[in-house]
CSV table of C-alpha atoms in Angstrom, one decimal:
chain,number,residue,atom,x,y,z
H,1,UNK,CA,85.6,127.3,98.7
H,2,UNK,CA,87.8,124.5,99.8
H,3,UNK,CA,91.5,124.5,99.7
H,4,UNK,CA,92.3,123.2,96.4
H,5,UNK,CA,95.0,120.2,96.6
H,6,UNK,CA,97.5,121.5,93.9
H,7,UNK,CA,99.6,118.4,92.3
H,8,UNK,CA,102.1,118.6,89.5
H,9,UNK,CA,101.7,117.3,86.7
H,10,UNK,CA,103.9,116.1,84.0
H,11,UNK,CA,103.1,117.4,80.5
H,12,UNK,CA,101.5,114.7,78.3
H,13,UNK,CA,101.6,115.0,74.6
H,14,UNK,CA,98.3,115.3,72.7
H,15,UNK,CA,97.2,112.0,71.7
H,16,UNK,CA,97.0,111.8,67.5
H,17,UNK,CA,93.5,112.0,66.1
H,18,UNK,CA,91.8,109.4,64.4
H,19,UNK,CA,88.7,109.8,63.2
H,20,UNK,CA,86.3,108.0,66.1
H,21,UNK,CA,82.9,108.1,64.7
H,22,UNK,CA,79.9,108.5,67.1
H,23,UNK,CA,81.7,106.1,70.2
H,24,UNK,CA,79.2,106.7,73.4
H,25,UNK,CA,80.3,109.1,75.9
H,26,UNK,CA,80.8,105.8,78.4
H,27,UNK,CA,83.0,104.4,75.9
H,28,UNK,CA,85.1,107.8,75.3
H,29,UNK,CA,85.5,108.2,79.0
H,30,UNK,CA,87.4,105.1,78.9
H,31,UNK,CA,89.4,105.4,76.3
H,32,UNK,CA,93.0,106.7,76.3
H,33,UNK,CA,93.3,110.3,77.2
H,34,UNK,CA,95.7,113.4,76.8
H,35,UNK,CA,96.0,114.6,80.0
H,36,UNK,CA,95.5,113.2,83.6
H,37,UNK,CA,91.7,113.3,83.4
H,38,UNK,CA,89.5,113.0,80.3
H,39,UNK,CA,88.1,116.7,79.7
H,40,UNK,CA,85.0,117.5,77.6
H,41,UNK,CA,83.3,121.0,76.2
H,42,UNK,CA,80.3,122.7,75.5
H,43,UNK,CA,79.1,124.6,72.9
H,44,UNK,CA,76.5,127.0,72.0
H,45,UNK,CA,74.6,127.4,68.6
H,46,UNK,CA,76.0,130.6,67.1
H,47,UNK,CA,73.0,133.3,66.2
H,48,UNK,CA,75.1,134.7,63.4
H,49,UNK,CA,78.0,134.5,60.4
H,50,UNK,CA,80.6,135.8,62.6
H,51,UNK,CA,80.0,133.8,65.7
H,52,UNK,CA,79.9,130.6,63.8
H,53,UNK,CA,83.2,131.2,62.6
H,54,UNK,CA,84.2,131.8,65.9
H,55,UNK,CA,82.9,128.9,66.9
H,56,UNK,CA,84.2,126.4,64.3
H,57,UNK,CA,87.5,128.0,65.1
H,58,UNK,CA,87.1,127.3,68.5
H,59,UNK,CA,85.9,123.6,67.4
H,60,UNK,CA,89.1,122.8,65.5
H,61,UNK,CA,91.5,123.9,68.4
H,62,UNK,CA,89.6,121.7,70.9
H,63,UNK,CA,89.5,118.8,68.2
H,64,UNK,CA,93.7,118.8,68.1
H,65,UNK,CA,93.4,118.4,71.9
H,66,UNK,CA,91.6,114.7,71.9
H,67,UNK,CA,88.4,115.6,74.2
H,68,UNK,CA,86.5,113.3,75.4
H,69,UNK,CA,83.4,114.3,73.7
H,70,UNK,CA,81.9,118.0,72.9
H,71,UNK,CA,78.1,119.3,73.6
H,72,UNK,CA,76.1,122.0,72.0
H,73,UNK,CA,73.2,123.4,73.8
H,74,UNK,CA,69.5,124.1,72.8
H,75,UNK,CA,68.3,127.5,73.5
H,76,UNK,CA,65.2,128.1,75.9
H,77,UNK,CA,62.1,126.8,74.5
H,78,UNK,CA,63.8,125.6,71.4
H,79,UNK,CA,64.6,129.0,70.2
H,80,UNK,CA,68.3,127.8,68.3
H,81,UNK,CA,66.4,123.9,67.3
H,82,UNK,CA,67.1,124.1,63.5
H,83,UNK,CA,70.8,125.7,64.0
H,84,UNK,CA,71.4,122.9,67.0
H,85,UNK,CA,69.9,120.0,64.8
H,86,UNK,CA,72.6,121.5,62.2
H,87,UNK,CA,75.2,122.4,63.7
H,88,UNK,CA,75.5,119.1,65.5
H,89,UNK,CA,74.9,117.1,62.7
H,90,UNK,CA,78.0,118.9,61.5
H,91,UNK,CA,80.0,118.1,64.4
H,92,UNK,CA,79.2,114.1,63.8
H,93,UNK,CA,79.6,114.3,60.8
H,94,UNK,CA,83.0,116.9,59.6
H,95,UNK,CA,85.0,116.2,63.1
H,96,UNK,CA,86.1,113.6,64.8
H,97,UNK,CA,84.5,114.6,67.6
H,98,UNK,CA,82.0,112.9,69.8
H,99,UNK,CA,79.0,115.1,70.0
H,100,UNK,CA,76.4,115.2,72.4
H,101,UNK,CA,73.1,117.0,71.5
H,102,UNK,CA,70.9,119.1,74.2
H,103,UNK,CA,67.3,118.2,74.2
H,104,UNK,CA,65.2,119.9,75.9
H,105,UNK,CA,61.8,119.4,77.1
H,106,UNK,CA,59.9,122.9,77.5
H,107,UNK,CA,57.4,123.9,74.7
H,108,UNK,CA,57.1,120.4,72.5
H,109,UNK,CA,55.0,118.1,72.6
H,110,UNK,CA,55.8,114.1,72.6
H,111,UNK,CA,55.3,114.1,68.7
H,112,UNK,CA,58.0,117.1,68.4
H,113,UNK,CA,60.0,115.3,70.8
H,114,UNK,CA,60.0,112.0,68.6
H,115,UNK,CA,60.6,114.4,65.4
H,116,UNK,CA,64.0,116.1,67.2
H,117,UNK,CA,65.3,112.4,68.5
H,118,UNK,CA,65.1,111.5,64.7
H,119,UNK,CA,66.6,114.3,63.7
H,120,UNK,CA,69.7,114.4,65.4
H,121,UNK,CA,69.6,110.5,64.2
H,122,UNK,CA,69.6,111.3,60.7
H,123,UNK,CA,72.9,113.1,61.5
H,124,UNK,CA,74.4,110.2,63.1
H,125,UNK,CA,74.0,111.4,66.8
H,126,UNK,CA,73.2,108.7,69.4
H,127,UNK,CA,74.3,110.7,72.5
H,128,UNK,CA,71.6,113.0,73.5
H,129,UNK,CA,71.4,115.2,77.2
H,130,UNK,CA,68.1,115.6,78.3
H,131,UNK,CA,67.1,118.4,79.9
H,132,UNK,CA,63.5,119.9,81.3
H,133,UNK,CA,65.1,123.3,80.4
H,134,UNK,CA,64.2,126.9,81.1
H,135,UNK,CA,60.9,129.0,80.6
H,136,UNK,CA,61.7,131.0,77.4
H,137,UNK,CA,62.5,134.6,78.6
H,138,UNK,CA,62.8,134.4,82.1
H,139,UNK,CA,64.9,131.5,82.8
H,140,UNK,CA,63.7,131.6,86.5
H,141,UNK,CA,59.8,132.1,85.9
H,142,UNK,CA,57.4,129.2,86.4
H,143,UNK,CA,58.0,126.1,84.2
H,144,UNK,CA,54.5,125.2,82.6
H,145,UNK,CA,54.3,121.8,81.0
H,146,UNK,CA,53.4,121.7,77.2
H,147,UNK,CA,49.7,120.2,76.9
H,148,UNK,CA,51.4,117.4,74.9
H,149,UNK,CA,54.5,117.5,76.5
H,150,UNK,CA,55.8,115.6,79.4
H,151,UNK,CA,56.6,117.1,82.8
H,152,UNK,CA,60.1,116.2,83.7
H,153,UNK,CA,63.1,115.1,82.7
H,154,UNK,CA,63.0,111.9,83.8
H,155,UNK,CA,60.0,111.3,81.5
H,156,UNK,CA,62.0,112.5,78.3
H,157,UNK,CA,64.8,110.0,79.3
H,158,UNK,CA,62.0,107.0,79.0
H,159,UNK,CA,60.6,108.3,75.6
H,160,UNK,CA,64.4,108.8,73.9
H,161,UNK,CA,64.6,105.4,75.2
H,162,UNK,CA,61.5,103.8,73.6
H,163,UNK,CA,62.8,105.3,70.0
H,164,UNK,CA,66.4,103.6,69.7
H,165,UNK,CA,69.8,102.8,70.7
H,166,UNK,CA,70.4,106.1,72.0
H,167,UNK,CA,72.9,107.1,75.1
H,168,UNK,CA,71.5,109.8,77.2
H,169,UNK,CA,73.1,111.9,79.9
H,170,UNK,CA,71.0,114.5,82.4
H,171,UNK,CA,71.8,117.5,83.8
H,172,UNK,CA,72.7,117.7,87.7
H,173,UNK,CA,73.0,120.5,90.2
H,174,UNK,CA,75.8,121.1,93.1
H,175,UNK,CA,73.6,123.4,94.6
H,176,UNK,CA,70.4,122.0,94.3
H,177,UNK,CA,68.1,123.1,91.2
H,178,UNK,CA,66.2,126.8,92.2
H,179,UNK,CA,63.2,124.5,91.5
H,180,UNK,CA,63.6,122.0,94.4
H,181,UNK,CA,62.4,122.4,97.9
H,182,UNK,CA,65.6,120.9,99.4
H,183,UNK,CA,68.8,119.1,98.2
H,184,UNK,CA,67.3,116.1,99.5
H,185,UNK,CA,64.5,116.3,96.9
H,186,UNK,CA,67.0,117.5,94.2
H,187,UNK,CA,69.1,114.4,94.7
H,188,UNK,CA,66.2,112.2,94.3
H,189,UNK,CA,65.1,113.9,91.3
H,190,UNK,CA,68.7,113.2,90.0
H,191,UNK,CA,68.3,109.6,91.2
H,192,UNK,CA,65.0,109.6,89.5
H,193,UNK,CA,66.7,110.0,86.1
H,194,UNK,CA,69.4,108.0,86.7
H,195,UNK,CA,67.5,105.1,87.3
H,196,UNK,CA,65.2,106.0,84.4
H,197,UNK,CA,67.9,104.8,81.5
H,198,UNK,CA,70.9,108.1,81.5
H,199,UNK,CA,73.9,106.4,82.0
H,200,UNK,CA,76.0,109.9,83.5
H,201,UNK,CA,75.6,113.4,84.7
H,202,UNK,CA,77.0,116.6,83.8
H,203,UNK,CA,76.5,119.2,86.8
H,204,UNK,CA,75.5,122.8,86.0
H,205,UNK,CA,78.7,124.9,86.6
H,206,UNK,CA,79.7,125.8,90.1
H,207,UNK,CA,82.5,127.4,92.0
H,208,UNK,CA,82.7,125.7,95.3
H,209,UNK,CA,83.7,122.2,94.8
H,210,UNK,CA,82.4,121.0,98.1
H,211,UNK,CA,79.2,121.4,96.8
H,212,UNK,CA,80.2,118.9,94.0
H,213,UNK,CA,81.8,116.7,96.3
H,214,UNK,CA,78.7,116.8,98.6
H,215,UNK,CA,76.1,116.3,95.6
H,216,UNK,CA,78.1,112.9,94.6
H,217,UNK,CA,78.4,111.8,98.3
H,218,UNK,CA,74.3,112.2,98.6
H,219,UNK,CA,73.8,110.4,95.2
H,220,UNK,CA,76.1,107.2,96.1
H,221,UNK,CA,74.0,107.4,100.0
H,222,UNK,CA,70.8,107.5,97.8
H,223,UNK,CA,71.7,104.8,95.7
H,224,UNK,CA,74.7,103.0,95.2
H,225,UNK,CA,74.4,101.5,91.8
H,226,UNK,CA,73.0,105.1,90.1
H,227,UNK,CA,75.6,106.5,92.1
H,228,UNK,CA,78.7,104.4,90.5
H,229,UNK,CA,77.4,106.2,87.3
H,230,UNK,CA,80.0,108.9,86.0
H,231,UNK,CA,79.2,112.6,87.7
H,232,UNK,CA,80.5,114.5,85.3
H,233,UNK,CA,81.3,118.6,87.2
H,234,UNK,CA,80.6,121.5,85.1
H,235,UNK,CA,83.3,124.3,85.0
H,236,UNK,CA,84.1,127.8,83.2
H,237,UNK,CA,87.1,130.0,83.9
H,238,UNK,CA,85.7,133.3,84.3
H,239,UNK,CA,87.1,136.3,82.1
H,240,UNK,CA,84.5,138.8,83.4
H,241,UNK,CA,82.5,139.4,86.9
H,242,UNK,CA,79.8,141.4,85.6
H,243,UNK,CA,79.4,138.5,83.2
H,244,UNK,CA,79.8,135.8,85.6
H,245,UNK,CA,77.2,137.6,88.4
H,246,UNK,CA,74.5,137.8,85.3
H,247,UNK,CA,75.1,134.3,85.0
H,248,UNK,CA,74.9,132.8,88.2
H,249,UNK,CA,71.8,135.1,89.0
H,250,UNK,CA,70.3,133.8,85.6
H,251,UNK,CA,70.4,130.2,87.0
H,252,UNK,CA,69.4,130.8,90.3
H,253,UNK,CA,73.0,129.8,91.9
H,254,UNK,CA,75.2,132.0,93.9
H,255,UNK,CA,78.8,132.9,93.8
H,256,UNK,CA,81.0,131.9,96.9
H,257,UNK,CA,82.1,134.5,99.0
H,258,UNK,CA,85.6,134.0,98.8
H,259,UNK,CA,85.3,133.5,94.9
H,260,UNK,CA,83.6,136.6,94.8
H,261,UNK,CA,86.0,139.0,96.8
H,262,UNK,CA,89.0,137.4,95.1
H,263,UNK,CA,87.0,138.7,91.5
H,264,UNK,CA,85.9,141.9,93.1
H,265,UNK,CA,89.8,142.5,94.3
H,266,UNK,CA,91.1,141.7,90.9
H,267,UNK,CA,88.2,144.0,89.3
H,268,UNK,CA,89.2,147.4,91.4
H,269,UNK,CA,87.3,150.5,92.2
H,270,UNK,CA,87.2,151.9,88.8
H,271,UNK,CA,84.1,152.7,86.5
H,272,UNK,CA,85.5,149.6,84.7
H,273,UNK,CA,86.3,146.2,86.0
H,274,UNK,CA,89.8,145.4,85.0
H,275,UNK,CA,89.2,142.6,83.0
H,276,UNK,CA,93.0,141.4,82.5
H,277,UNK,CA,93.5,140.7,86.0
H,278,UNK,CA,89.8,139.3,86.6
H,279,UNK,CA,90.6,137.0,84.1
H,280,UNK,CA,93.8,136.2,85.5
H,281,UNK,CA,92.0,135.0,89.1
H,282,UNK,CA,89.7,133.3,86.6
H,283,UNK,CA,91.9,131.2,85.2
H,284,UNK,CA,93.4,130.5,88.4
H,285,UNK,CA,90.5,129.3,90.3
H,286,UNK,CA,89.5,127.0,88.0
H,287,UNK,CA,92.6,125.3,87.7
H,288,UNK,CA,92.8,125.3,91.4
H,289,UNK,CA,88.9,123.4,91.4
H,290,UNK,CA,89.6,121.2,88.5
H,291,UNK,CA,93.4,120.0,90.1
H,292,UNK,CA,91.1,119.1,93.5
H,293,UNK,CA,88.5,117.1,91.5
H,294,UNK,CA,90.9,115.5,89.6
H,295,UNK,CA,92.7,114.4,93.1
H,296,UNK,CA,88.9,113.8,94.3
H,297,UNK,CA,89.0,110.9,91.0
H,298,UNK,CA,86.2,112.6,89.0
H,299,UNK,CA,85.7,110.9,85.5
H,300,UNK,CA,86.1,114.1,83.4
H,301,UNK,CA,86.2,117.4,83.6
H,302,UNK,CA,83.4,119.6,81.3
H,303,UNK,CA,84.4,123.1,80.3
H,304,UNK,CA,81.7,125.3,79.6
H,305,UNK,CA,83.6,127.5,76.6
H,306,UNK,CA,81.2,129.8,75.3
H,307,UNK,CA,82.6,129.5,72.0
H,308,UNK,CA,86.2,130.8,72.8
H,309,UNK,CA,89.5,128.4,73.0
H,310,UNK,CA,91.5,130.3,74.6
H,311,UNK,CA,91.0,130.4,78.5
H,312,UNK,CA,89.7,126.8,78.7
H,313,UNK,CA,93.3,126.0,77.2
H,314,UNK,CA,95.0,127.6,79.7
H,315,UNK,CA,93.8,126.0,82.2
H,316,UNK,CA,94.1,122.7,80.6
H,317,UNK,CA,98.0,123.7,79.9
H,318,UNK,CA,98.4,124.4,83.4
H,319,UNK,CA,96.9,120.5,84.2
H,320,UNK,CA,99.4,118.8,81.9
H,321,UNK,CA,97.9,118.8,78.3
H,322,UNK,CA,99.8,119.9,75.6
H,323,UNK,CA,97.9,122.6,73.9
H,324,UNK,CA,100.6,124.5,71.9
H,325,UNK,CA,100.3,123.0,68.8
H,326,UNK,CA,96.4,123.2,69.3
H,327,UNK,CA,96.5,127.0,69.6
H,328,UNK,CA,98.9,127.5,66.2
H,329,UNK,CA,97.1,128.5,63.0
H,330,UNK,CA,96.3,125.4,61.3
């Protein structure tokens, strides 16, 4: 990794909440901000009582911070659809969050497709990412097109744009996607969507932000006018190495040497990695990548938060937003 470029930055009260309605992510990243860089997060649909509380709790301390806009993912193959339809319909509809809906393609057809797009519209969701997604059990086996599906993800951005007024973001990748022979063919797959109606990208997370740097310099050489389009990085302070190497193996990226021996130092010798002081690095190197992008004039930063509050505020304390009052009991 890079040498991060470390500014201060004065502390900037959190914005008051009014209620926003379903504003277009475009329109959110414009609008004023609580910190020195709009910031967003991502959700997953919980798979039981006690992780949806955790989650809503999680919810209403991110909502007292003035995001941008929140996601919630779709689990491979449309494993979580009915909780995600719900969920996010409850997001719309009892926050006043901005909520952006995963949609993945794998295992429907163009008529399920349709059905899922209407869904989330009963709910009051316009702002939809669409994603090929993963093969269902083995994230990195082979990606088989449903008979009556489409192929990629470019395709699903053209249907969700033949059924409304609907704003859709796609997925990129700093390190190419697994799937693409080079990064030349990954950026043209990006610029393939781009160009096919999403109007920004969210990057899968990553922990060299060259690699995000480079990935937004080959888009703008690729095409200028997709390449104006926001690039949105993906991020996650890590609290665990053994969680954060199942992760990046899981989706076929790496972890940077340097990252890696600084995690390994902090997790010692012992039968169990010292999770305080992982954390602590954690937290540290993604303040240290999101101060550089923020120097670097990226239009948001998107925290991955897998449902906890906590270490995606820290970091967001450390930039200049006010999260004490955020973090109290309501």
């Amino acid at each position: 990794m890079g040498t991060a470029v470390i500014r201060t930055i004065g502390r900037v009260s959190v914005l008051p909440v009014e209620p926003l309605g379903q504003s277009s992510v475009i329109e959110r990243l414009a609008a004023p901000h609580s910190g020195p860089v709009p910031f967003s997060v991502e959700f997953f649909p919980p798979r039981s009582a006690d992780e949806e509380a955790r989650l809503w709790h999680a919810v209403r301390v991110f909502e007292r911070m003035g995001p941008a806009f929140v996601s919630l993912t779709y689990g491979a193959g449309g494993s979580t659809r009915d909780r995600t339809v719900r969920i996010a319909g409850e997001l719309a509809t009892t926050t006043t969050l901005t909520t952006v809906a995963h949609l993945t393609a794998v295992n429907h057809s163009i008529d399920e497709l349709r059905g899922l797009v209407g869904a989330y519209a009963d709910q009051g969701i316009t702002n939809l990412l669409a994603l090929r997604g993963d093969p269902p059990g083995d994230p990195l086996g082979e990606w088989v097109k449903h008979p009556d599906g489409v192929e990629y993800a470019s395709e699903l951005v053209e249907l969700i744009g033949t059924l409304g007024d609907f704003q859709v973001g796609v997925a990129s990748f700093p390190e190419g996607h697994h799937r693409a022979p080079d990064l030349a063919a990954d950026t043209a797959n990006l610029v393939r969507k781009l160009r096919a109606g999403a109007e920004y990208s969210i990057s899968q997370i990553f922990f060299d932000t060259d690699d995000f740097l480079r990935l937004r310099d080959r888009v703008v050489a690729a095409d200028p006018e997709q390449g104006a389009k926001p690039l949105i990085p993906g991020l996650m302070p890590i609290t665990s190495l053994q969680s954060v190497r199942r992760m990046v193996e899981l989706s076929g990226s790496v972890l940077p040497a340097p990252v890696a021996e600084r995690l390994a130092a902090a997790a010692g010798d012992g039968p169990e990695e010292n999770r305080a002081a992982v954390r602590a690095v954690g937290i540290d190197l993604c303040t240290e990548m999101s101060e550089r992008l923020i120097a670097e004039g990226v239009p948001c930063l998107h925290f991955c938060s897998l449902n906890f509050a906590r270490a995606t505020s820290e970091v967001l304390d450390r930039l200049g937003v006010d999260t004490r009052g955020a973090l109290a009991p309501a």
